Short mmCIF file of C-alpha atoms and ligand atoms in Angstrom, two decimals:
data_model
loop_
_atom_site.label_atom_id
_atom_site.label_comp_id
_atom_site.label_asym_id
_atom_site.label_seq_id
_atom_site.Cartn_x
_atom_site.Cartn_y
_atom_site.Cartn_z
CA MET A 105 -82.77 28.10 10.69
CA ALA A 106 -79.44 26.23 10.99
CA ALA A 107 -80.01 25.74 14.74
CA THR A 108 -83.15 23.69 14.10
CA MET A 109 -81.49 21.39 11.60
CA THR A 110 -80.62 17.92 12.84
CA ALA A 111 -77.15 16.50 12.26
CA ALA A 112 -78.67 14.08 9.74
CA ASP A 113 -80.22 17.00 7.79
CA ILE A 114 -76.89 18.79 7.59
CA ALA A 115 -75.16 15.60 6.52
CA GLN A 116 -77.64 15.22 3.67
CA ARG A 117 -77.06 18.80 2.53
CA ASP A 118 -73.32 18.21 2.70
CA GLU A 119 -73.74 15.14 0.50
CA ARG A 120 -75.51 17.23 -2.13
CA ALA A 121 -73.47 20.46 -1.98
CA VAL A 122 -69.89 19.71 -0.94
CA ALA A 123 -67.27 18.27 -3.29
CA ASN A 124 -66.20 14.70 -2.70
CA ALA A 125 -62.69 15.70 -3.80
CA LEU A 126 -62.01 17.01 -0.31
CA LYS A 127 -63.63 14.21 1.65
CA ILE A 128 -62.07 11.34 3.55
CA ARG A 129 -65.13 10.41 5.57
CA TYR A 130 -65.52 7.67 8.14
CA THR A 131 -68.89 8.57 9.67
CA PRO A 132 -71.61 11.17 9.13
CA PHE A 133 -70.37 13.18 12.12
CA VAL A 134 -71.45 16.84 12.00
CA MET A 135 -69.43 19.04 14.30
CA GLU A 136 -71.37 21.87 15.85
CA ARG A 137 -68.88 22.92 18.51
CA GLY A 138 -65.94 21.77 20.57
CA ASP A 139 -64.79 22.25 24.13
CA GLY A 140 -61.53 20.96 25.60
CA GLY A 141 -61.09 17.41 24.38
CA ARG A 142 -64.72 16.95 23.33
CA VAL A 143 -66.77 17.76 20.26
CA PHE A 144 -70.55 18.02 19.96
CA ASP A 145 -73.00 17.52 17.12
CA GLY A 146 -76.11 19.59 16.54
CA ASP A 147 -78.27 16.95 18.21
CA GLY A 148 -76.56 17.53 21.55
CA ARG A 149 -74.45 14.36 21.44
CA SER A 150 -70.99 14.62 22.93
CA TYR A 151 -67.94 12.76 21.62
CA LEU A 152 -64.49 12.34 23.02
CA ASP A 153 -61.90 13.28 20.41
CA PHE A 154 -59.08 10.83 19.62
CA ALA A 155 -58.38 12.44 16.24
CA ALA A 156 -57.97 16.19 16.82
CA VAL A 157 -58.93 16.77 13.16
CA TRP A 158 -55.75 15.11 11.90
CA CYS A 159 -53.77 16.98 14.59
CA LEU A 160 -55.14 20.43 13.77
CA SER A 161 -56.50 20.91 17.26
CA GLY A 162 -53.40 20.21 19.30
CA LEU A 163 -54.72 22.41 22.10
CA GLY A 164 -58.20 20.98 21.88
CA TYR A 165 -61.21 23.22 21.35
CA SER A 166 -62.28 26.66 22.54
CA ASN A 167 -58.92 27.68 23.95
CA GLU A 168 -59.69 31.02 25.53
CA ARG A 169 -56.23 32.54 25.11
CA VAL A 170 -55.94 31.68 21.44
CA ARG A 171 -59.43 33.00 20.81
CA SER A 172 -58.69 36.29 22.60
CA ALA A 173 -55.43 36.76 20.68
CA VAL A 174 -57.21 36.30 17.36
CA ILE A 175 -60.10 38.58 18.28
CA ALA A 176 -57.72 41.30 19.45
CA GLU A 177 -55.88 41.17 16.15
CA LEU A 178 -59.07 41.12 14.09
CA GLU A 179 -60.34 44.14 15.99
CA ARG A 180 -57.30 46.06 14.84
CA SER A 181 -58.52 45.18 11.32
CA THR A 182 -55.03 44.98 9.97
CA PHE A 183 -55.83 42.07 7.65
CA ALA A 184 -52.14 42.30 7.02
CA GLY A 185 -50.09 39.77 5.16
CA LEU A 186 -46.39 40.16 4.58
CA VAL A 187 -46.04 40.31 0.85
CA SER A 188 -46.09 44.08 0.47
CA GLY A 189 -46.18 45.25 4.06
CA ILE A 190 -44.94 44.22 7.48
CA ASN A 191 -46.94 43.23 10.56
CA GLN A 192 -45.65 42.80 14.07
CA PRO A 193 -47.20 39.40 14.98
CA ALA A 194 -45.58 37.83 11.91
CA VAL A 195 -42.17 39.22 12.80
CA GLU A 196 -42.55 38.16 16.44
CA LEU A 197 -43.65 34.67 15.46
CA ALA A 198 -40.69 34.31 13.11
CA GLU A 199 -38.33 35.23 15.94
CA ARG A 200 -40.05 32.76 18.28
CA LEU A 201 -39.84 29.93 15.76
CA ILE A 202 -36.18 30.68 15.05
CA ASP A 203 -35.44 30.36 18.77
CA LEU A 204 -37.51 27.20 19.07
CA VAL A 205 -35.83 25.22 16.29
CA PRO A 206 -32.54 23.70 17.50
CA GLY A 207 -29.43 24.72 15.58
CA ASP A 208 -26.91 27.46 16.08
CA TRP A 209 -26.95 28.83 12.58
CA GLU A 210 -28.67 31.67 10.78
CA LYS A 211 -32.34 30.86 10.21
CA LYS A 212 -35.36 32.56 8.71
CA VAL A 213 -39.07 31.78 8.56
CA TRP A 214 -41.45 31.48 5.62
CA TYR A 215 -45.26 31.43 5.99
CA GLY A 216 -48.04 29.68 4.15
CA LEU A 217 -51.62 28.66 4.87
CA SER A 218 -51.41 24.87 4.78
CA GLY A 219 -48.90 22.14 5.34
CA SER A 220 -48.89 21.52 1.60
CA ASP A 221 -47.85 25.14 1.05
CA ALA A 222 -44.90 24.72 3.38
CA SER A 223 -43.71 21.53 1.67
CA GLU A 224 -44.21 23.11 -1.75
CA ALA A 225 -42.22 26.23 -0.85
CA ALA A 226 -39.39 24.13 0.56
CA MET A 227 -39.23 21.80 -2.43
CA ARG A 228 -39.15 24.80 -4.76
CA LEU A 229 -36.56 26.85 -2.88
CA LEU A 230 -34.14 24.06 -1.95
CA PRO A 231 -33.01 23.36 -5.54
CA GLN A 232 -32.63 27.08 -6.20
CA ALA A 233 -30.57 27.56 -3.04
CA THR A 234 -28.27 24.59 -3.63
CA GLY A 235 -28.07 24.42 -7.41
CA ARG A 236 -29.01 20.72 -7.05
CA ASN A 237 -32.21 19.59 -8.73
CA ARG A 238 -33.10 16.31 -7.12
CA LEU A 239 -34.92 15.50 -3.88
CA VAL A 240 -35.29 12.30 -1.87
CA SER A 241 -38.37 11.32 0.09
CA PHE A 242 -39.56 8.10 1.72
CA ILE A 243 -42.17 5.58 0.68
CA GLY A 244 -45.29 6.03 2.80
CA SER A 245 -44.70 9.76 3.31
CA TRP A 246 -47.37 12.44 3.04
CA HIS A 247 -46.07 15.94 2.44
CA GLY A 248 -49.05 17.60 0.80
CA THR A 249 -51.72 17.69 -1.83
CA HIS A 250 -50.49 20.27 -4.33
CA ASP A 251 -49.25 18.70 -7.56
CA GLY A 252 -45.66 19.25 -6.49
CA THR A 253 -46.10 17.90 -2.98
CA MET A 254 -48.10 14.91 -4.17
CA GLY A 255 -45.09 14.09 -6.30
CA LEU A 256 -42.86 14.56 -3.27
CA SER A 257 -45.08 12.27 -1.19
CA ALA A 258 -45.18 8.53 -1.60
CA HIS A 259 -48.38 7.43 0.05
CA PRO A 260 -50.43 4.82 -1.80
CA SER A 261 -53.48 7.09 -1.91
CA LEU A 262 -51.45 9.75 -3.77
CA THR A 263 -49.59 7.58 -6.22
CA GLY A 264 -52.38 7.89 -8.80
CA VAL A 265 -50.95 11.34 -9.49
CA ILE A 266 -47.93 11.09 -11.76
CA GLY A 267 -45.49 13.73 -10.64
CA GLY A 268 -42.27 14.32 -8.83
CA ALA A 269 -39.94 13.59 -11.74
CA ASN A 270 -37.06 15.01 -9.71
CA VAL A 271 -37.94 13.00 -6.57
CA VAL A 272 -36.38 9.65 -5.73
CA LYS A 273 -38.36 7.58 -3.22
CA ALA A 274 -36.48 5.47 -0.72
CA PRO A 275 -37.78 2.72 1.59
CA TYR A 276 -38.72 3.81 5.11
CA PRO A 277 -37.59 1.58 7.99
CA ASP A 278 -41.00 0.31 9.09
CA PRO A 279 -40.39 -2.26 11.83
CA CYS A 280 -43.79 -3.88 11.32
CA HIS A 281 -43.48 -4.08 7.53
CA PRO A 282 -39.77 -4.29 6.76
CA PRO A 283 -39.25 -3.48 3.08
CA PHE A 284 -36.51 -6.10 2.59
CA LEU A 285 -36.44 -9.84 3.12
CA GLY A 286 -33.86 -9.43 5.87
CA GLY A 287 -36.70 -8.58 8.25
CA ALA A 288 -36.53 -6.01 11.02
CA ARG A 289 -32.90 -6.64 12.01
CA ASN A 290 -30.56 -3.80 11.00
CA LEU A 291 -33.58 -2.14 9.41
CA THR A 292 -32.07 1.33 9.28
CA ASP A 293 -28.89 0.01 7.69
CA GLN A 294 -30.82 -1.99 5.13
CA CYS A 295 -32.86 1.04 4.04
CA LEU A 296 -30.09 3.61 4.09
CA HIS A 297 -27.60 1.24 2.45
CA TYR A 298 -30.05 0.80 -0.40
CA LEU A 299 -30.35 4.57 -0.73
CA GLU A 300 -26.66 5.35 -0.51
CA HIS A 301 -25.08 2.36 -2.19
CA TYR A 302 -27.69 1.49 -4.77
CA LEU A 303 -29.97 4.43 -5.63
CA PHE A 304 -27.14 6.96 -5.32
CA ARG A 305 -24.93 4.81 -7.56
CA THR A 306 -27.53 4.10 -10.20
CA ILE A 307 -30.40 6.52 -10.77
CA CYS A 308 -29.59 9.47 -8.52
CA ASP A 309 -26.19 11.10 -8.19
CA PRO A 310 -26.04 12.43 -4.60
CA GLN A 311 -24.23 15.52 -5.93
CA ASP A 312 -27.54 16.39 -7.62
CA VAL A 313 -29.60 15.98 -4.43
CA ALA A 314 -30.64 19.20 -2.68
CA ALA A 315 -32.46 17.65 0.27
CA VAL A 316 -33.94 14.57 1.87
CA PHE A 317 -37.50 15.08 3.13
CA VAL A 318 -38.49 12.88 6.06
CA GLU A 319 -41.13 12.43 8.74
CA ALA A 320 -39.51 11.41 12.05
CA VAL A 321 -42.75 9.49 12.73
CA GLN A 322 -44.45 8.59 9.49
CA SER A 323 -48.01 9.39 10.40
CA ASP A 324 -50.32 8.93 7.41
CA GLY A 325 -48.14 5.99 6.41
CA GLY A 326 -49.46 4.20 9.51
CA ASP A 327 -48.04 5.95 12.59
CA VAL A 328 -44.74 4.25 11.97
CA VAL A 329 -41.97 4.89 14.48
CA PRO A 330 -38.62 4.10 12.86
CA PRO A 331 -35.76 2.52 14.84
CA PRO A 332 -33.89 4.98 17.09
CA ASP A 333 -30.77 4.91 14.89
CA PHE A 334 -32.66 6.06 11.79
CA MET A 335 -32.57 9.84 12.20
CA PRO A 336 -28.90 10.00 13.32
CA LYS A 337 -27.81 7.73 10.47
CA LEU A 338 -29.88 9.67 7.97
CA ARG A 339 -28.34 12.92 9.21
CA ALA A 340 -24.87 11.41 8.80
CA LEU A 341 -25.69 10.21 5.30
CA CYS A 342 -26.86 13.72 4.35
CA ASP A 343 -23.67 15.22 5.78
CA ARG A 344 -21.47 12.82 3.81
CA HIS A 345 -22.98 14.11 0.58
CA GLY A 346 -23.64 17.77 1.39
CA ILE A 347 -27.40 17.14 1.30
CA LEU A 348 -29.77 19.19 3.46
CA LEU A 349 -32.20 17.46 5.82
CA ALA A 350 -35.81 18.67 5.64
CA VAL A 351 -38.05 17.32 8.40
CA ASP A 352 -41.81 17.40 8.03
CA GLU A 353 -43.18 18.22 11.49
CA ILE A 354 -46.53 19.39 10.17
CA LYS A 355 -48.44 16.65 11.95
CA VAL A 356 -46.16 15.42 14.71
CA GLY A 357 -44.39 18.64 15.66
CA LEU A 358 -45.19 21.13 18.44
CA ALA A 359 -45.13 18.85 21.49
CA ARG A 360 -47.14 15.88 20.22
CA THR A 361 -44.43 13.25 20.58
CA GLY A 362 -43.11 14.40 23.94
CA ARG A 363 -40.48 16.66 22.42
CA MET A 364 -41.16 20.01 20.81
CA PHE A 365 -40.23 18.41 17.47
CA ALA A 366 -40.32 14.67 16.79
CA TYR A 367 -36.92 14.65 15.09
CA GLU A 368 -35.34 15.78 18.39
CA HIS A 369 -35.82 12.21 19.67
CA GLY A 370 -33.01 11.29 17.27
CA GLY A 371 -30.66 13.88 18.75
CA VAL A 372 -30.11 15.53 15.37
CA GLU A 373 -30.51 19.00 13.92
CA ALA A 374 -32.46 19.73 10.76
CA ASP A 375 -31.71 22.30 8.05
CA VAL A 376 -35.36 22.77 7.16
CA VAL A 377 -38.37 22.28 9.46
CA LEU A 378 -41.93 22.24 8.10
CA LEU A 379 -44.75 23.25 10.43
CA GLY A 380 -48.51 23.54 10.03
CA LYS A 381 -51.74 22.07 11.37
CA SER A 382 -51.79 22.81 15.13
CA LEU A 383 -49.54 25.86 14.70
CA GLY A 384 -52.50 28.10 13.87
CA GLY A 385 -54.69 26.92 16.76
CA GLY A 386 -57.56 26.37 14.31
CA LEU A 387 -56.60 29.04 11.78
CA PRO A 388 -54.72 28.11 8.62
CA VAL A 389 -51.06 28.87 9.29
CA SER A 390 -47.98 26.99 8.15
CA ALA A 391 -44.31 27.81 8.32
CA VAL A 392 -40.92 26.74 7.10
CA VAL A 393 -38.03 27.40 9.45
CA ALA A 394 -34.79 26.95 7.55
CA ARG A 395 -31.28 28.10 6.87
CA ARG A 396 -31.33 31.70 5.72
CA GLU A 397 -29.76 30.88 2.36
CA VAL A 398 -32.62 28.49 1.55
CA LEU A 399 -35.43 30.90 2.30
CA ASP A 400 -33.68 33.87 0.68
CA ALA A 401 -32.89 31.93 -2.50
CA ALA A 402 -35.51 33.65 -4.64
CA THR A 403 -37.06 36.96 -3.56
CA GLY A 404 -40.81 36.71 -4.14
CA GLY A 405 -40.29 33.12 -5.29
CA ALA A 406 -42.87 31.47 -3.02
CA LEU A 407 -45.71 33.52 -1.61
CA PHE A 408 -49.44 33.88 -1.09
CA THR A 409 -51.38 37.12 -0.64
CA ALA A 410 -52.29 36.10 2.90
CA SER A 411 -48.89 34.58 3.87
CA GLY A 412 -48.06 35.66 7.40
CA TYR A 413 -51.47 37.29 8.00
CA ALA A 414 -51.55 39.01 11.34
CA SER A 415 -54.44 37.20 13.05
CA GLY A 416 -53.03 33.79 12.09
CA CYS A 417 -49.62 34.72 13.46
CA ALA A 418 -51.23 36.07 16.64
CA ALA A 419 -53.01 32.73 17.01
CA ALA A 420 -49.72 30.86 16.53
CA LEU A 421 -47.97 33.00 19.13
CA ALA A 422 -50.77 32.18 21.57
CA VAL A 423 -50.44 28.47 20.70
CA LEU A 424 -46.72 28.55 21.52
CA ASP A 425 -47.48 30.37 24.78
CA GLU A 426 -50.04 27.73 25.68
CA ILE A 427 -47.63 24.88 24.93
CA ASP A 428 -45.26 26.49 27.45
CA ARG A 429 -47.87 27.45 30.03
CA LEU A 430 -49.51 24.02 30.03
CA ASP A 431 -46.15 22.24 29.85
CA LEU A 432 -47.45 20.21 26.94
CA VAL A 433 -44.11 18.75 25.91
CA ALA A 434 -43.74 16.99 29.28
CA GLN A 435 -47.46 16.21 29.43
CA SER A 436 -47.43 14.56 26.00
CA ALA A 437 -44.45 12.45 27.01
CA ALA A 438 -46.14 11.26 30.21
CA ASN A 439 -49.72 10.95 28.96
CA GLY A 440 -48.57 9.50 25.65
CA ALA A 441 -46.71 6.71 27.46
CA TYR A 442 -49.85 6.15 29.54
CA LEU A 443 -52.04 6.08 26.43
CA GLY A 444 -49.75 3.52 24.77
CA GLU A 445 -49.80 1.32 27.86
CA CYS A 446 -53.61 1.53 28.14
CA LEU A 447 -53.98 0.59 24.48
CA ARG A 448 -51.66 -2.39 24.87
CA GLN A 449 -53.49 -3.59 27.98
CA ALA A 450 -56.99 -3.11 26.61
CA LEU A 451 -56.54 -4.14 22.98
CA GLY A 452 -53.41 -6.26 22.93
CA ASP A 453 -55.26 -9.59 23.25
CA PHE A 454 -57.53 -9.16 20.23
CA GLU A 455 -56.36 -11.46 17.44
CA ILE A 456 -57.11 -8.71 14.89
CA VAL A 457 -54.76 -6.25 16.61
CA GLY A 458 -51.46 -6.87 14.86
CA ASP A 459 -49.39 -4.10 16.38
CA ILE A 460 -49.65 -1.12 18.73
CA ARG A 461 -46.92 1.52 18.40
CA GLY A 462 -46.40 5.21 18.78
CA LEU A 463 -44.50 8.05 20.30
CA GLY A 464 -46.20 10.27 22.85
CA MET A 465 -49.64 11.39 21.78
CA ILE A 466 -49.55 9.71 18.39
CA GLN A 467 -50.34 6.02 18.57
CA GLY A 468 -51.32 3.53 15.90
CA VAL A 469 -53.32 0.33 16.32
CA GLU A 470 -52.84 -1.88 13.30
CA LEU A 471 -55.74 -4.18 12.45
CA VAL A 472 -54.97 -7.44 10.67
CA ASN A 473 -56.89 -10.52 9.58
CA ASP A 474 -54.84 -12.58 12.01
CA ARG A 475 -51.45 -12.32 13.62
CA ALA A 476 -49.92 -15.14 11.61
CA SER A 477 -50.57 -13.57 8.21
CA ARG A 478 -50.57 -9.94 9.37
CA ALA A 479 -52.68 -9.22 6.30
CA PRO A 480 -54.13 -5.70 6.57
CA ASN A 481 -57.76 -5.62 7.67
CA GLN A 482 -59.07 -2.36 6.28
CA PRO A 483 -62.76 -3.40 6.49
CA ALA A 484 -62.37 -3.96 10.24
CA ALA A 485 -60.74 -0.53 10.64
CA ALA A 486 -63.68 1.09 8.84
CA LYS A 487 -66.17 -0.69 11.07
CA VAL A 488 -64.33 -0.03 14.33
CA VAL A 489 -64.10 3.68 13.55
CA TYR A 490 -67.79 3.77 12.68
CA ARG A 491 -68.77 1.85 15.82
CA ALA A 492 -66.57 4.09 17.97
CA TRP A 493 -68.45 7.11 16.62
CA GLU A 494 -71.76 5.43 17.51
CA LEU A 495 -70.40 4.88 21.03
CA GLY A 496 -69.17 8.47 21.42
CA LEU A 497 -65.55 8.52 20.24
CA ILE A 498 -64.09 10.24 17.18
CA VAL A 499 -61.12 8.34 15.77
CA TYR A 500 -59.82 7.88 12.21
CA TYR A 501 -57.89 5.21 10.41
CA ALA A 502 -54.92 5.74 8.12
CA GLY A 503 -51.83 3.90 6.94
CA ASN A 504 -50.42 2.62 3.67
CA TRP A 505 -53.07 -0.11 3.67
CA GLY A 506 -55.80 1.85 5.45
CA ASN A 507 -55.82 -0.50 8.42
CA VAL A 508 -54.29 1.54 11.25
CA LEU A 509 -56.48 3.20 13.86
CA GLU A 510 -54.74 6.52 14.30
CA ILE A 511 -54.93 7.94 17.80
CA THR A 512 -53.85 11.57 17.93
CA PRO A 513 -55.94 13.25 20.65
CA PRO A 514 -55.72 16.90 21.62
CA LEU A 515 -52.64 17.17 23.83
CA ILE A 516 -54.71 18.47 26.74
CA LEU A 517 -56.63 15.22 27.23
CA THR A 518 -56.75 14.04 30.85
CA ARG A 519 -55.93 10.51 31.95
CA ALA A 520 -59.58 9.93 32.80
CA GLU A 521 -60.45 10.90 29.22
CA ILE A 522 -57.74 8.60 27.89
CA ASP A 523 -59.25 5.75 29.95
CA GLU A 524 -62.69 6.58 28.61
CA GLY A 525 -61.56 6.65 24.98
CA VAL A 526 -59.60 3.41 25.23
CA ALA A 527 -62.61 1.70 26.85
CA ILE A 528 -64.80 2.82 23.94
CA LEU A 529 -62.25 1.53 21.44
CA HIS A 530 -62.22 -1.81 23.24
CA GLN A 531 -66.00 -1.97 23.09
CA ALA A 532 -66.00 -0.96 19.41
CA ILE A 533 -63.60 -3.76 18.45
CA ARG A 534 -65.61 -6.25 20.54
CA ASP A 535 -68.84 -5.14 18.81
CA VAL A 536 -67.31 -5.41 15.35
CA LEU A 537 -66.08 -8.92 16.13
CA ASP A 538 -69.61 -9.71 17.34
CA GLY A 539 -71.00 -8.59 13.98
CA LYS A 540 -72.78 -5.51 15.29
CA VAL A 541 -71.67 -3.30 12.37
CA SER A 542 -72.99 -4.27 8.96
CA ASP A 543 -71.17 -3.80 5.66
CA GLU A 544 -74.03 -1.52 4.59
CA ALA A 545 -73.51 0.82 7.55
CA VAL A 546 -69.98 1.70 6.41
CA ALA A 547 -70.49 1.35 2.66
CA ALA A 548 -71.18 5.06 2.22
CA PHE A 549 -67.87 6.03 3.79
CA ALA A 550 -64.96 5.61 1.46
CA GLY A 551 -62.48 6.38 4.22
CA TRP A 552 -59.02 5.95 2.89
C1 PLP B 227 -46.87 14.99 7.59
C2 PLP B 227 -47.77 15.88 6.77
N1 PLP B 227 -47.23 16.80 5.97
C3 PLP B 227 -48.00 17.63 5.23
C4 PLP B 227 -49.38 17.54 5.25
C5 PLP B 227 -50.21 18.48 4.43
O1 PLP B 227 -50.86 19.39 5.26
P1 PLP B 227 -52.17 20.15 4.76
O2 PLP B 227 -53.24 19.13 4.61
O3 PLP B 227 -52.43 21.17 5.82
O4 PLP B 227 -51.84 20.79 3.46
C6 PLP B 227 -49.98 16.57 6.04
C7 PLP B 227 -51.45 16.42 6.06
O5 PLP B 227 -52.00 15.47 6.51
C8 PLP B 227 -49.15 15.72 6.82
O6 PLP B 227 -49.68 14.78 7.62
#
């Protein structure tokens, strides 16, 4: 029966049966299957994927080795978690992740099922491990959608939730939208000086701060790449006050930026590394890799029945193998630079394109009313994304003001596919400027 349904039929049923609470929709796209860097709807239409389901599908779709690893584990029917029993894939994965995360100190690994779980576990265990109750995060950050992690985050779409009483939010050095009147010069110093010499002296004693949570590229905040001195200076600030550094690599980690972890671009080490999304190769798997004393702070203090389930860990092991085998760190660096260059060449002359930035295979195209005002143009982003879907490209928009086309393709995309996707984006912007997408067409899609 399902096979004879059209994509439009399924979309209608989704509208009636599936909760809006979990929807950020841009188009009525119905995914029937995926292959490599392409996805297909039930009507046989093929789309190039510039979104990778918010970076879930780092390896693209239908990866044979990941699939085989999962099937092999399911056939053993272990259904094993780690809470009250031990399974080998989980232990092996923990050892792999410990080796992968830079830092010559004793580490352990914690498992959850979503990125939010990982952030939540870290924000719970860090105060217990350090005896310090406060946390610092950055404005524009997205660390999760549990009550705790919404309070830890500081993205405009999450600020309706009042939470995070123990979290102090500091300005992020966004070169395109500098938070202080001084503009983009000395941006890192402006932001970190405010944290260290104002917030720490007024509302937040640094001796009470367990950790600073940070994204080395702030993705949902608008694919913001901070200045190169930000991570080293933040690390130094943490060290001055005995504060641990927790980096959220859930979206940008595992080869996307051209390093295994995005924070490595800053030449620093982290005390806590959060992983999720692409780690499970399509299955829900997240992890925290951290100093032993953090993750051992409270036995049984952060767990789920399925934490560390064997088939998920087997999938993650296969994902790590594939990143090595396909040399995806180097490929993301090279193809990401190519992608950025193509975007600048193809889109840079449009008056509504205010900025193009990124690191490796995460790029953001900021749409504005005009370059003089740089006022965010969210309606144009909604229409471009919709038009791109009509033309055969899946892409989303994000950002603090919902006006940044977020380009995070599967890491396996070829240069020919990059060319194809950028050409569609160009056409989509041209068509929107020519009035080919009506307000009514996008009205049903709240987006962000
Ligand atoms: C940087 C970052 N951290 C955490 C999360 C939360 O991950 P999840 O949606 O899997 O809970 C997200 C999700 O978008 C994210 O982008």
